[in-house]
Tab-separated table of C-alpha atoms in Angstrom:
chain	number	residue	atom	x	y	z
A	1	MET	CA	0.079	0.051	-0.044
A	2	SER	CA	1.311	3.324	-1.090
A	3	HIS	CA	2.268	6.005	1.746
A	4	ALA	CA	-0.463	8.111	0.674
A	5	ASN	CA	-3.062	5.303	1.043
A	6	ARG	CA	-1.767	4.435	4.495
A	7	TRP	CA	-2.222	8.025	5.612
A	8	ALA	CA	-5.590	7.915	4.072
A	9	VAL	CA	-6.576	4.866	6.401
A	10	PHE	CA	-5.340	6.917	9.247
A	11	GLY	CA	-7.612	9.686	8.476
A	12	LEU	CA	-10.528	7.432	8.222
A	13	PHE	CA	-9.799	6.231	11.573
A	14	PHE	CA	-9.662	9.502	13.089
A	15	PHE	CA	-13.050	10.545	11.705
A	16	SER	CA	-14.325	7.039	12.956
A	17	GLY	CA	-13.116	8.153	16.543
A	18	SER	CA	-15.247	11.318	16.201
A	19	CYS	CA	-18.081	9.573	15.340
A	20	ALA	CA	-17.887	7.455	18.372
A	21	LEU	CA	-17.800	10.187	20.678
A	22	VAL	CA	-20.878	11.987	18.790
A	23	TYR	CA	-22.733	8.755	19.506
A	24	GLN	CA	-21.611	8.458	23.117
A	25	ILE	CA	-22.809	11.678	23.952
A	26	THR	CA	-26.082	11.945	21.790
A	27	TRP	CA	-27.010	8.545	23.311
A	28	MET	CA	-26.639	10.057	26.718
A	29	ARG	CA	-28.787	12.651	25.905
A	30	LEU	CA	-31.459	10.358	24.759
A	31	PHE	CA	-31.099	7.857	27.797
A	32	ARG	CA	-31.531	11.047	30.186
A	33	LEU	CA	-35.125	11.888	28.572
A	34	VAL	CA	-36.193	8.471	30.404
A	35	MET	CA	-33.814	7.692	33.065
A	36	GLY	CA	-33.383	11.294	34.298
A	37	ASN	CA	-30.104	13.468	34.555
A	38	THR	CA	-28.416	11.462	37.134
A	39	VAL	CA	-25.073	9.876	37.771
A	40	PHE	CA	-26.423	6.401	37.350
A	41	THR	CA	-27.744	7.575	33.905
A	42	SER	CA	-24.273	8.605	32.667
A	43	ALA	CA	-22.566	5.391	34.469
A	44	THR	CA	-25.287	3.232	32.643
A	45	VAL	CA	-24.282	4.474	29.145
A	46	LEU	CA	-20.849	4.721	29.728
A	47	THR	CA	-20.410	1.043	31.171
A	48	ALA	CA	-22.590	-0.409	28.393
A	49	PHE	CA	-20.690	1.553	25.458
A	50	MET	CA	-17.085	0.423	26.886
A	51	ALA	CA	-18.436	-3.119	27.577
A	52	GLY	CA	-19.272	-3.343	23.932
A	53	LEU	CA	-16.033	-2.224	23.036
A	54	ALA	CA	-14.233	-4.471	24.920
A	55	LEU	CA	-16.390	-7.233	23.550
A	56	GLY	CA	-16.058	-6.134	19.978
A	57	SER	CA	-12.239	-6.115	20.237
A	58	PHE	CA	-11.999	-9.431	22.047
A	59	ILE	CA	-14.185	-11.129	19.338
A	60	ALA	CA	-12.305	-9.461	16.498
A	61	GLY	CA	-8.873	-10.403	17.706
A	62	ARG	CA	-9.610	-13.895	17.411
A	63	LEU	CA	-11.056	-13.579	13.852
A	64	THR	CA	-8.876	-10.813	12.482
A	65	ASP	CA	-5.620	-12.622	11.795
A	66	ARG	CA	-7.716	-15.191	9.644
A	67	THR	CA	-8.797	-12.810	6.988
A	68	ALA	CA	-6.706	-11.588	3.919
A	69	HIS	CA	-8.852	-8.504	3.580
A	70	PRO	CA	-9.018	-6.756	7.021
A	71	LEU	CA	-9.664	-3.311	5.508
A	72	ARG	CA	-12.668	-4.579	3.352
A	73	THR	CA	-13.819	-6.089	6.781
A	74	TYR	CA	-13.432	-2.684	8.549
A	75	ALA	CA	-15.349	-0.938	5.810
A	76	TRP	CA	-18.277	-3.348	6.335
A	77	LEU	CA	-18.053	-2.559	10.012
A	78	GLU	CA	-18.125	1.190	9.377
A	79	VAL	CA	-21.165	0.741	7.285
A	80	LEU	CA	-22.828	-1.245	9.670
A	81	ILE	CA	-22.164	1.329	12.462
A	82	GLY	CA	-23.928	3.931	10.048
A	83	LEU	CA	-26.971	1.894	10.054
A	84	CYS	CA	-27.136	1.354	13.582
A	85	GLY	CA	-26.748	5.076	14.139
A	86	PHE	CA	-29.707	5.450	11.831
A	87	GLY	CA	-31.463	2.971	13.762
A	88	MET	CA	-30.809	4.044	17.316
A	89	ALA	CA	-33.348	6.594	17.569
A	90	PRO	CA	-36.485	4.677	16.427
A	91	ALA	CA	-35.240	1.631	18.652
A	92	PHE	CA	-35.004	3.874	21.665
A	93	ALA	CA	-38.677	5.390	20.898
A	94	ALA	CA	-39.742	1.684	20.527
A	95	ALA	CA	-38.208	0.787	24.015
A	96	GLU	CA	-39.724	3.692	25.833
A	97	PRO	CA	-42.887	1.651	26.776
A	98	LEU	CA	-40.722	-0.814	28.397
A	99	TYR	CA	-38.981	1.622	30.476
A	100	SER	CA	-42.196	3.200	31.658
A	101	TRP	CA	-43.421	-0.475	32.230
A	102	LEU	CA	-40.058	-1.167	34.463
A	103	TYR	CA	-40.878	2.145	36.530
A	104	THR	CA	-44.471	0.864	37.096
A	105	LEU	CA	-43.288	-2.493	38.051
A	106	LEU	CA	-40.311	-1.697	40.085
A	107	SER	CA	-40.507	1.931	41.315
A	108	GLU	CA	-40.719	0.791	45.014
A	109	SER	CA	-37.458	-0.920	44.629
A	110	PRO	CA	-34.803	1.487	43.411
A	111	LEU	CA	-32.294	-1.300	42.851
A	112	LEU	CA	-34.455	-3.636	40.854
A	113	LEU	CA	-35.468	-0.574	38.733
A	114	SER	CA	-31.842	0.622	37.956
A	115	ILE	CA	-30.752	-3.149	37.012
A	116	GLY	CA	-33.858	-3.267	34.694
A	117	ARG	CA	-32.849	0.013	33.163
A	118	PHE	CA	-29.288	-0.790	32.751
A	119	LEU	CA	-30.380	-4.290	30.991
A	120	VAL	CA	-32.579	-2.616	28.526
A	121	SER	CA	-29.767	0.184	27.603
A	122	SER	CA	-27.269	-2.205	27.437
A	123	ALA	CA	-29.225	-4.130	24.931
A	124	LEU	CA	-29.873	-1.181	22.883
A	125	LEU	CA	-25.946	-0.079	22.875
A	126	LEU	CA	-24.281	-3.411	22.691
A	127	LEU	CA	-24.441	-4.147	18.878
A	128	PRO	CA	-23.152	-0.709	17.853
A	129	ALA	CA	-20.546	-0.475	20.462
A	130	THR	CA	-19.359	-3.867	19.750
A	131	LEU	CA	-18.981	-3.121	16.110
A	132	MET	CA	-16.935	0.099	16.971
A	133	GLY	CA	-14.497	-2.100	19.321
A	134	ALA	CA	-14.067	-4.405	16.450
A	135	THR	CA	-12.256	-1.799	14.408
A	136	LEU	CA	-9.053	-1.358	16.139
A	137	PRO	CA	-7.658	-5.064	15.700
A	138	LEU	CA	-8.842	-5.383	12.037
A	139	LEU	CA	-6.848	-1.827	11.138
A	140	SER	CA	-4.017	-3.033	13.217
A	141	ARG	CA	-3.724	-6.274	11.228
A	142	PHE	CA	-3.878	-4.266	8.126
A	143	MET	CA	-1.441	-1.524	8.851
A	144	THR	CA	1.223	-3.357	10.795
A	145	GLN	CA	3.983	-4.672	8.351
A	146	ARG	CA	6.579	-5.804	10.901
A	147	VAL	CA	6.554	-6.166	14.822
A	148	ASP	CA	9.641	-4.227	15.142
A	149	SER	CA	7.540	-1.177	13.918
A	150	MET	CA	4.358	-2.040	15.604
A	151	GLY	CA	4.588	0.600	18.038
A	152	ARG	CA	4.659	3.297	15.635
A	153	ASP	CA	1.805	1.831	13.682
A	154	LEU	CA	-0.310	1.045	16.346
A	155	GLY	CA	0.619	4.199	18.222
A	156	ARG	CA	-0.408	6.218	15.426
A	157	LEU	CA	-3.951	4.336	14.781
A	158	TYR	CA	-4.673	4.357	18.585
A	159	ALA	CA	-3.657	8.126	18.772
A	160	LEU	CA	-5.389	9.604	15.632
A	161	ASN	CA	-8.589	7.608	16.705
A	162	THR	CA	-8.436	9.234	20.331
A	163	LEU	CA	-7.761	12.512	19.071
A	164	GLY	CA	-10.701	12.192	16.798
A	165	ALA	CA	-12.680	11.368	19.692
A	166	ALA	CA	-11.529	14.565	21.264
A	167	LEU	CA	-12.653	16.396	18.120
A	168	GLY	CA	-15.978	14.515	18.298
A	169	ALA	CA	-16.758	15.427	21.951
A	170	ALA	CA	-15.870	19.087	21.488
A	171	ILE	CA	-18.021	19.745	18.224
A	172	THR	CA	-20.830	17.771	19.474
A	173	GLY	CA	-21.182	19.736	22.895
A	174	PHE	CA	-20.264	23.083	21.391
A	175	LEU	CA	-21.767	22.825	17.922
A	176	LEU	CA	-23.865	19.975	16.777
A	177	VAL	CA	-26.136	19.355	19.522
A	178	PRO	CA	-26.997	23.069	20.182
A	179	THR	CA	-27.222	23.728	16.329
A	180	LEU	CA	-28.723	20.680	14.815
A	181	GLY	CA	-30.507	18.836	17.814
A	182	VAL	CA	-29.972	15.176	18.973
A	183	GLN	CA	-31.906	13.480	16.091
A	184	THR	CA	-30.084	15.493	13.230
A	185	THR	CA	-26.763	14.796	15.136
A	186	LEU	CA	-27.099	11.340	15.159
A	187	TRP	CA	-27.879	11.355	11.421
A	188	THR	CA	-24.789	13.450	10.808
A	189	ALA	CA	-22.785	10.938	12.508
A	190	ALA	CA	-24.454	7.848	10.685
A	191	ILE	CA	-23.852	9.579	7.218
A	192	ALA	CA	-20.145	10.019	8.234
A	193	ASN	CA	-19.724	6.495	8.888
A	194	LEU	CA	-21.337	5.330	5.604
A	195	ILE	CA	-18.981	7.662	3.867
A	196	ILE	CA	-16.033	6.123	5.927
A	197	GLY	CA	-16.976	2.859	4.855
A	198	ALA	CA	-17.334	3.644	1.472
A	199	ALA	CA	-13.812	5.411	1.483
A	200	ALA	CA	-12.428	2.080	3.040
A	201	PHE	CA	-13.974	0.058	0.315
A	202	ALA	CA	-12.286	2.067	-2.286
A	203	LEU	CA	-8.625	1.537	-0.810
A	204	ALA	CA	-9.239	-1.993	0.029
A	205	ARG	CA	-7.608	-3.434	-3.209
A	206	THR	CA	-4.613	-4.934	-1.291
A	207	PRO	CA	-5.031	-8.449	0.703
A	208	VAL	CA	-2.870	-9.062	3.545
A	209	ALA	CA	-0.999	-12.161	3.532
A	210	THR	CA	-2.056	-14.923	6.007
A	211	PRO	CA	-0.449	-18.480	6.373
A	212	ASP	CA	-2.209	-21.218	5.041
A	213	ASP	CA	-1.887	-23.194	8.066
A	214	PRO	CA	-1.505	-20.757	10.888
A	215	ALA	CA	0.855	-21.774	13.532
A	216	PRO	CA	-0.714	-21.789	17.082
A	217	ALA	CA	-1.035	-18.343	18.553
A	218	ARG	CA	2.374	-17.504	20.620
A	219	LEU	CA	1.544	-14.425	22.441
A	220	GLY	CA	3.949	-12.445	24.350
A	221	ASP	CA	4.060	-11.757	28.293
A	222	SER	CA	0.788	-11.801	29.816
A	223	ALA	CA	1.929	-9.170	32.431
A	224	ALA	CA	1.131	-6.714	29.777
A	225	LEU	CA	-2.393	-7.307	29.482
A	226	TRP	CA	-2.621	-6.913	33.473
A	227	ALA	CA	-0.833	-3.877	33.114
A	228	LEU	CA	-3.256	-2.158	30.508
A	229	ALA	CA	-6.171	-3.185	32.427
A	230	LEU	CA	-4.945	-1.649	35.755
A	231	THR	CA	-3.566	1.482	33.627
A	232	GLY	CA	-7.019	1.672	32.349
A	233	PHE	CA	-8.565	1.423	35.811
A	234	ALA	CA	-6.047	4.092	37.450
A	235	SER	CA	-6.660	6.354	34.404
A	236	MET	CA	-10.476	6.347	34.931
A	237	VAL	CA	-9.976	6.931	38.665
A	238	TYR	CA	-8.104	9.825	37.892
A	239	GLU	CA	-10.523	11.262	35.099
A	240	VAL	CA	-13.407	10.951	37.640
A	241	SER	CA	-11.426	12.737	40.526
A	242	TRP	CA	-9.990	15.460	38.296
A	243	THR	CA	-13.461	16.002	36.792
A	244	ARG	CA	-14.988	16.332	40.285
A	245	THR	CA	-12.683	18.841	41.455
A	246	LEU	CA	-12.553	20.827	38.230
A	247	ALA	CA	-16.228	20.956	38.320
A	248	MET	CA	-15.872	22.913	41.745
A	249	LEU	CA	-13.466	25.370	39.870
A	250	LEU	CA	-14.681	25.633	36.381
A	251	GLY	CA	-18.387	24.904	37.137
A	252	SER	CA	-20.675	21.824	36.338
A	253	SER	CA	-22.159	23.109	32.893
A	254	VAL	CA	-22.479	20.618	29.963
A	255	TYR	CA	-19.676	22.929	28.470
A	256	ALA	CA	-17.224	22.591	31.174
A	257	PHE	CA	-17.598	18.707	31.406
A	258	THR	CA	-16.955	18.763	27.578
A	259	LEU	CA	-13.869	20.642	27.875
A	260	MET	CA	-12.665	18.536	30.687
A	261	LEU	CA	-13.258	15.093	28.696
A	262	VAL	CA	-11.406	16.986	25.670
A	263	ALA	CA	-8.692	17.651	27.768
A	264	PHE	CA	-8.252	14.448	29.010
A	265	ILE	CA	-8.618	12.461	25.806
A	266	CYS	CA	-5.989	14.981	24.169
A	267	GLY	CA	-3.514	13.964	26.566
A	268	LEU	CA	-3.921	10.390	26.062
A	269	GLY	CA	-3.884	10.848	22.110
A	270	LEU	CA	-0.592	13.051	22.037
A	271	GLY	CA	1.036	10.850	24.214
A	272	SER	CA	0.388	7.630	21.953
A	273	LEU	CA	1.242	9.768	18.963
A	274	LEU	CA	4.455	11.306	20.250
A	275	LEU	CA	5.814	8.453	21.974
A	276	ALA	CA	5.190	5.832	19.489
A	277	ASN	CA	8.490	6.054	17.486
A	278	TRP	CA	10.306	6.272	20.740
A	279	ILE	CA	8.662	2.960	21.782
A	280	ASP	CA	9.911	1.185	18.894
A	281	ARG	CA	13.576	2.699	19.466
A	282	ARG	CA	13.802	1.158	23.065
A	283	PRO	CA	15.322	-2.099	23.128
A	284	ASP	CA	13.555	-3.482	26.203
A	285	LEU	CA	9.926	-2.921	26.436
A	286	MET	CA	9.810	-3.957	30.132
A	287	ARG	CA	12.125	-1.063	31.054
A	288	THR	CA	10.011	1.051	28.806
A	289	LEU	CA	6.848	0.400	30.491
A	290	ALA	CA	8.557	0.820	33.793
A	291	LEU	CA	9.385	4.438	32.980
A	292	LEU	CA	5.846	5.174	31.541
A	293	GLN	CA	4.186	3.966	34.739
A	294	LEU	CA	6.644	5.718	37.040
A	295	ALA	CA	5.935	8.947	34.661
A	296	VAL	CA	2.496	8.568	35.120
A	297	GLY	CA	2.512	7.982	38.900
A	298	ALA	CA	5.038	10.986	39.608
A	299	THR	CA	3.327	13.501	37.498
A	300	ALA	CA	0.016	12.701	38.693
A	301	LEU	CA	1.461	13.317	42.265
A	302	LEU	CA	3.181	16.618	41.088
A	303	VAL	CA	-0.024	17.832	39.841
A	304	GLU	CA	-2.511	16.818	42.917
A	305	PRO	CA	-1.269	19.632	45.067
A	306	LEU	CA	-1.821	22.412	42.430
A	307	PHE	CA	-5.500	21.735	42.498
A	308	GLY	CA	-5.728	23.417	46.027
A	309	LEU	CA	-3.574	26.469	44.700
A	310	LEU	CA	-5.758	27.213	41.382
A	311	PRO	CA	-8.943	28.902	42.958
A	312	LEU	CA	-7.791	32.379	43.288
A	313	LEU	CA	-6.222	32.340	39.664
A	314	VAL	CA	-9.637	30.797	38.146
A	315	VAL	CA	-11.629	33.659	39.794
A	316	LYS	CA	-9.119	36.262	38.193
A	317	LEU	CA	-9.380	34.614	34.923
A	318	VAL	CA	-12.892	34.074	34.718
A	319	ASN	CA	-13.820	37.777	35.848
A	320	HIS	CA	-11.131	38.674	32.976
A	321	PHE	CA	-12.736	36.762	30.421
A	322	ALA	CA	-16.606	36.647	31.626
A	323	ASP	CA	-17.531	38.828	28.451
A	324	SER	CA	-16.393	36.545	25.785
A	325	PHE	CA	-18.097	32.820	25.686
A	326	ALA	CA	-14.972	31.539	23.389
A	327	LEU	CA	-12.190	33.036	25.197
A	328	LEU	CA	-13.789	31.827	28.847
A	329	HIS	CA	-14.013	28.243	27.622
A	330	LEU	CA	-10.614	28.245	25.820
A	331	VAL	CA	-8.850	29.334	29.090
A	332	GLU	CA	-11.115	26.761	30.820
A	333	PHE	CA	-9.792	24.227	28.418
A	334	LEU	CA	-6.064	25.280	28.661
A	335	ILE	CA	-6.493	24.999	32.609
A	336	ALA	CA	-7.592	21.572	32.325
A	337	LEU	CA	-5.255	20.525	29.742
A	338	GLY	CA	-2.337	21.765	31.686
A	339	LEU	CA	-3.481	19.852	34.764
A	340	MET	CA	-4.225	16.730	33.057
A	341	LEU	CA	-1.306	16.699	30.072
A	342	LEU	CA	1.854	15.340	31.718
A	343	PRO	CA	0.097	12.001	33.393
A	344	THR	CA	-2.321	11.603	30.566
A	345	PHE	CA	0.660	12.077	27.981
A	346	ALA	CA	2.622	9.216	29.673
A	347	ALA	CA	-0.376	7.104	30.028
A	348	GLY	CA	-0.902	7.406	26.133
A	349	GLY	CA	2.117	5.663	25.514
A	350	VAL	CA	1.430	2.518	27.867
A	351	PHE	CA	-0.836	1.103	25.188
A	352	PRO	CA	1.117	0.714	22.429
A	353	ALA	CA	4.210	-0.484	24.532
A	354	ALA	CA	2.116	-3.174	26.114
A	355	ALA	CA	0.498	-4.154	23.145
A	356	LYS	CA	3.894	-4.733	21.414
A	357	LEU	CA	5.120	-6.516	24.480
A	358	TYR	CA	2.015	-8.957	24.301
A	359	THR	CA	2.732	-9.562	20.490
A	360	HIS	CA	4.859	-12.459	19.569
A	361	GLN	CA	4.797	-12.858	15.873
A	362	LEU	CA	3.139	-10.701	12.967
A	363	ALA	CA	0.711	-13.250	12.426
A	364	ASN	CA	-0.786	-12.599	15.699
A	365	VAL	CA	-1.171	-8.910	15.594
A	366	GLY	CA	-5.060	-9.001	15.312
A	367	ARG	CA	-5.235	-11.175	18.427
A	368	SER	CA	-2.876	-9.585	20.483
A	369	VAL	CA	-4.204	-5.986	20.018
A	370	GLY	CA	-7.675	-7.235	20.395
A	371	ASP	CA	-6.816	-8.751	23.793
A	372	ALA	CA	-4.651	-5.525	24.802
A	373	TYR	CA	-7.666	-3.134	23.956
A	374	ALA	CA	-10.316	-5.365	25.581
A	375	ALA	CA	-8.197	-5.625	28.896
A	376	ASN	CA	-7.553	-1.664	28.938
A	377	THR	CA	-11.315	-0.925	28.355
A	378	VAL	CA	-12.462	-3.591	30.859
A	379	GLY	CA	-10.085	-1.994	33.321
A	380	ALA	CA	-11.328	1.557	32.412
A	381	VAL	CA	-15.053	0.287	33.070
A	382	LEU	CA	-14.079	-0.930	36.466
A	383	GLY	CA	-11.988	2.293	37.243
A	384	SER	CA	-15.181	4.421	36.156
A	385	PHE	CA	-17.259	2.583	38.543
A	386	ALA	CA	-14.857	2.331	41.423
A	387	GLY	CA	-13.915	5.973	41.121
A	388	GLY	CA	-17.327	7.392	41.091
A	389	PHE	CA	-19.220	4.815	43.397
A	390	VAL	CA	-16.702	3.436	45.750
A	391	LEU	CA	-13.419	5.295	46.372
A	392	ILE	CA	-14.566	8.771	46.425
A	393	PRO	CA	-17.755	8.453	48.454
A	394	LEU	CA	-15.489	6.333	50.776
A	395	ILE	CA	-11.988	7.932	50.772
A	396	GLY	CA	-12.630	11.274	49.139
A	397	VAL	CA	-11.157	12.732	46.058
A	398	GLU	CA	-7.513	13.526	47.178
A	399	ALA	CA	-7.163	10.051	48.417
A	400	SER	CA	-8.582	8.416	45.423
A	401	ILE	CA	-6.035	10.113	43.278
A	402	LEU	CA	-3.101	8.917	45.527
A	403	ALA	CA	-4.684	5.419	45.298
A	404	ALA	CA	-4.515	5.543	41.532
A	405	THR	CA	-1.016	6.875	41.504
A	406	ALA	CA	0.028	3.736	43.758
A	407	ILE	CA	-1.369	1.646	41.156
A	408	ASN	CA	0.957	3.338	38.554
A	409	LEU	CA	3.936	3.370	40.646
A	410	GLY	CA	3.614	-0.556	41.817
A	411	LEU	CA	3.527	-1.155	38.081
A	412	GLY	CA	6.554	0.721	37.469
A	413	LEU	CA	8.347	-0.906	40.299
A	414	TYR	CA	7.394	-4.485	39.001
A	415	PHE	CA	8.440	-3.797	35.421
A	416	LEU	CA	11.600	-2.079	36.846
A	417	TRP	CA	12.174	-5.707	38.585
A	418	ARG	CA	11.154	-7.828	35.383
A	419	GLY	CA	13.398	-5.706	33.340
A	420	GLY	CA	16.510	-6.444	35.524
A	421	LEU	CA	17.146	-2.857	36.522
A	422	LEU	CA	16.858	-3.348	40.366
A	423	ALA	CA	20.125	-5.132	40.248
A	424	ARG	CA	21.935	-1.763	39.785
A	425	PRO	CA	22.264	0.183	43.069
A	426	LEU	CA	20.956	3.470	41.539
A	427	PHE	CA	17.818	1.841	40.783
A	428	ARG	CA	17.477	0.061	44.159
A	429	VAL	CA	17.508	3.509	45.569
A	430	LEU	CA	15.009	4.651	43.260
A	431	ALA	CA	12.846	1.811	43.989
A	432	ALA	CA	12.906	2.360	47.544
A	433	SER	CA	12.192	6.027	47.484
A	434	VAL	CA	9.000	5.476	45.071
A	435	PRO	CA	6.632	4.407	47.986
A	436	LEU	CA	7.476	7.424	49.947
A	437	LEU	CA	6.082	9.699	47.162
A	438	PRO	CA	2.345	9.124	47.820
A	439	LEU	CA	2.985	9.586	51.736
A	440	VAL	CA	4.671	13.040	51.012
A	441	VAL	CA	2.100	14.323	48.934
A	442	TRP	CA	-0.388	13.034	51.528
A	443	LEU	CA	1.072	15.165	54.383
A	444	LEU	CA	0.939	18.261	52.610
A	445	PRO	CA	-1.931	20.464	53.632
A	446	ALA	CA	-5.466	19.574	52.372
A	447	TRP	CA	-7.292	21.053	49.739
A	448	ASP	CA	-9.455	23.963	50.937
A	449	VAL	CA	-12.929	22.832	49.943
A	450	VAL	CA	-14.800	25.906	50.733
A	451	LEU	CA	-12.072	28.023	48.693
A	452	LEU	CA	-12.539	25.316	45.570
A	453	ASN	CA	-16.381	25.595	45.820
A	454	SER	CA	-16.108	29.387	45.795
A	455	ALA	CA	-14.066	29.748	42.621
C-alpha cells in the first residue's frame, strides 16, 4: 500500500473516532429523557458503551488474523455502525414503553429498577458499541507490516482515533447538538460512518497475506495485559477525580464537562502519537513500561497539590474573560489540559508499548491488539465505577488520586524488577524512594474545599 493510502486509512480512523464520541454523547442525552439526568444514567451509558467496545475487540482479535482483507471487513463494520446510527432513535422510541413498564413495576425497588434499566440500555447499545470495538484489531492487522515497527503503527492508529474522539466530543457539545439537535446530530454521524465505509472500500484493494496453515498463537508476556487493565482502571479513577474537582473550579455546565473530557482525551492521544516512534527505538519493552508507569504516577502526584492552589487564579481569569464565551471556555480548556497533560501524555504511551510486548509474531497482531484493547477497556469500566461509586464516596477525591498513583508506581516497580534494573544500586535507591512519594503528598496540607467551591 502506498504511503498516501496508508495516511488515508489513518485519516478514516481519525474521523471514525469522532463519530464514536458523537454517538456516546447523543446517546447519553437520549437516555436522560427516560432515566433522568443522574449520575447513574451517565454510568449506565458509559459502562454499556465501553463493555461493547471490549467485547468487540476481544471477538475481532480472534477472527482478524484469519482474513486476507481486514480493510474490507473494516469498511463493512463502518457501514453497519452507520446503519445502527440511523436505527438508534427509532429503537430508543420503541423501547420507551418498556422503560415506563419497568418504572410502574419496580418503582418501589430502586435497585431492581436500576438493574432493569441498565439491561434494557445495554441491549440497545451493545451491537453498535461491539462493532466499534472490532475496528482497532482489524486496522492493526492491516497497517502493521513488521513487529519491530508495531509501536509506531499501533501508536498512530490509537492516537489518531483518540484525537478524533476529542474532536467529536468538542464539536458535539459546542456545535452539533446546540445547532442541529440530537436527532440530526445522530444522522450526521451515521452519514459520516457510511462515507468512511465507502472510502475504506475504495482503498481495500490489496489483501494481507495470511499463512495457509497458521501456527498456534504464541503471544507475549501476559503481564502486559494486567498492566493495561490496571492502567485503564487508574486512568479512569484520575478522570473521575479530576473532573469532580475541576467542576468545583470551572463549574458543572455541559460545556465545562465537555472541555474536561476533551482535555483528558487529548493528553492520551498526544502521548500515544508522540511516543510511538520512541517506543520502537527502545530495545527493552519491560524497562519502557517501567518508565512510563513511573512517569504517570509521579506526574499525577506532582499535579495533585496544584488543584488546591488554583481557585484564586481561576476567579481572576473568569472575571477577566467573562464577557467572551469563546475566550472563557478556551481558558478553561487550557487550565484542564495543563493539569492533565503530563500524566495522560505518559499514559498514552502505555497502550502501544504493552500491546507490542504482548505480540510475539506478526501473524498474531490482530489477536494481541484485540486482547490488549479489551483488557484496557475492561479496566477502564471498572475504574470508572470504582472511582465514582466506591473510592470517592468512601475515601474522598484526594485519597482516590493517591490510590491511583499507587497503582501506576507499583506497576513501574514491577517492570523495573522484570527488566532487571533493580540489580543496579541507583535503581534500588529509586525503587526504595518510590513508595514515599504518595506519603509525602498525603502529608501536604489538604485542599480547602470551601475555597474550591467558591471559585
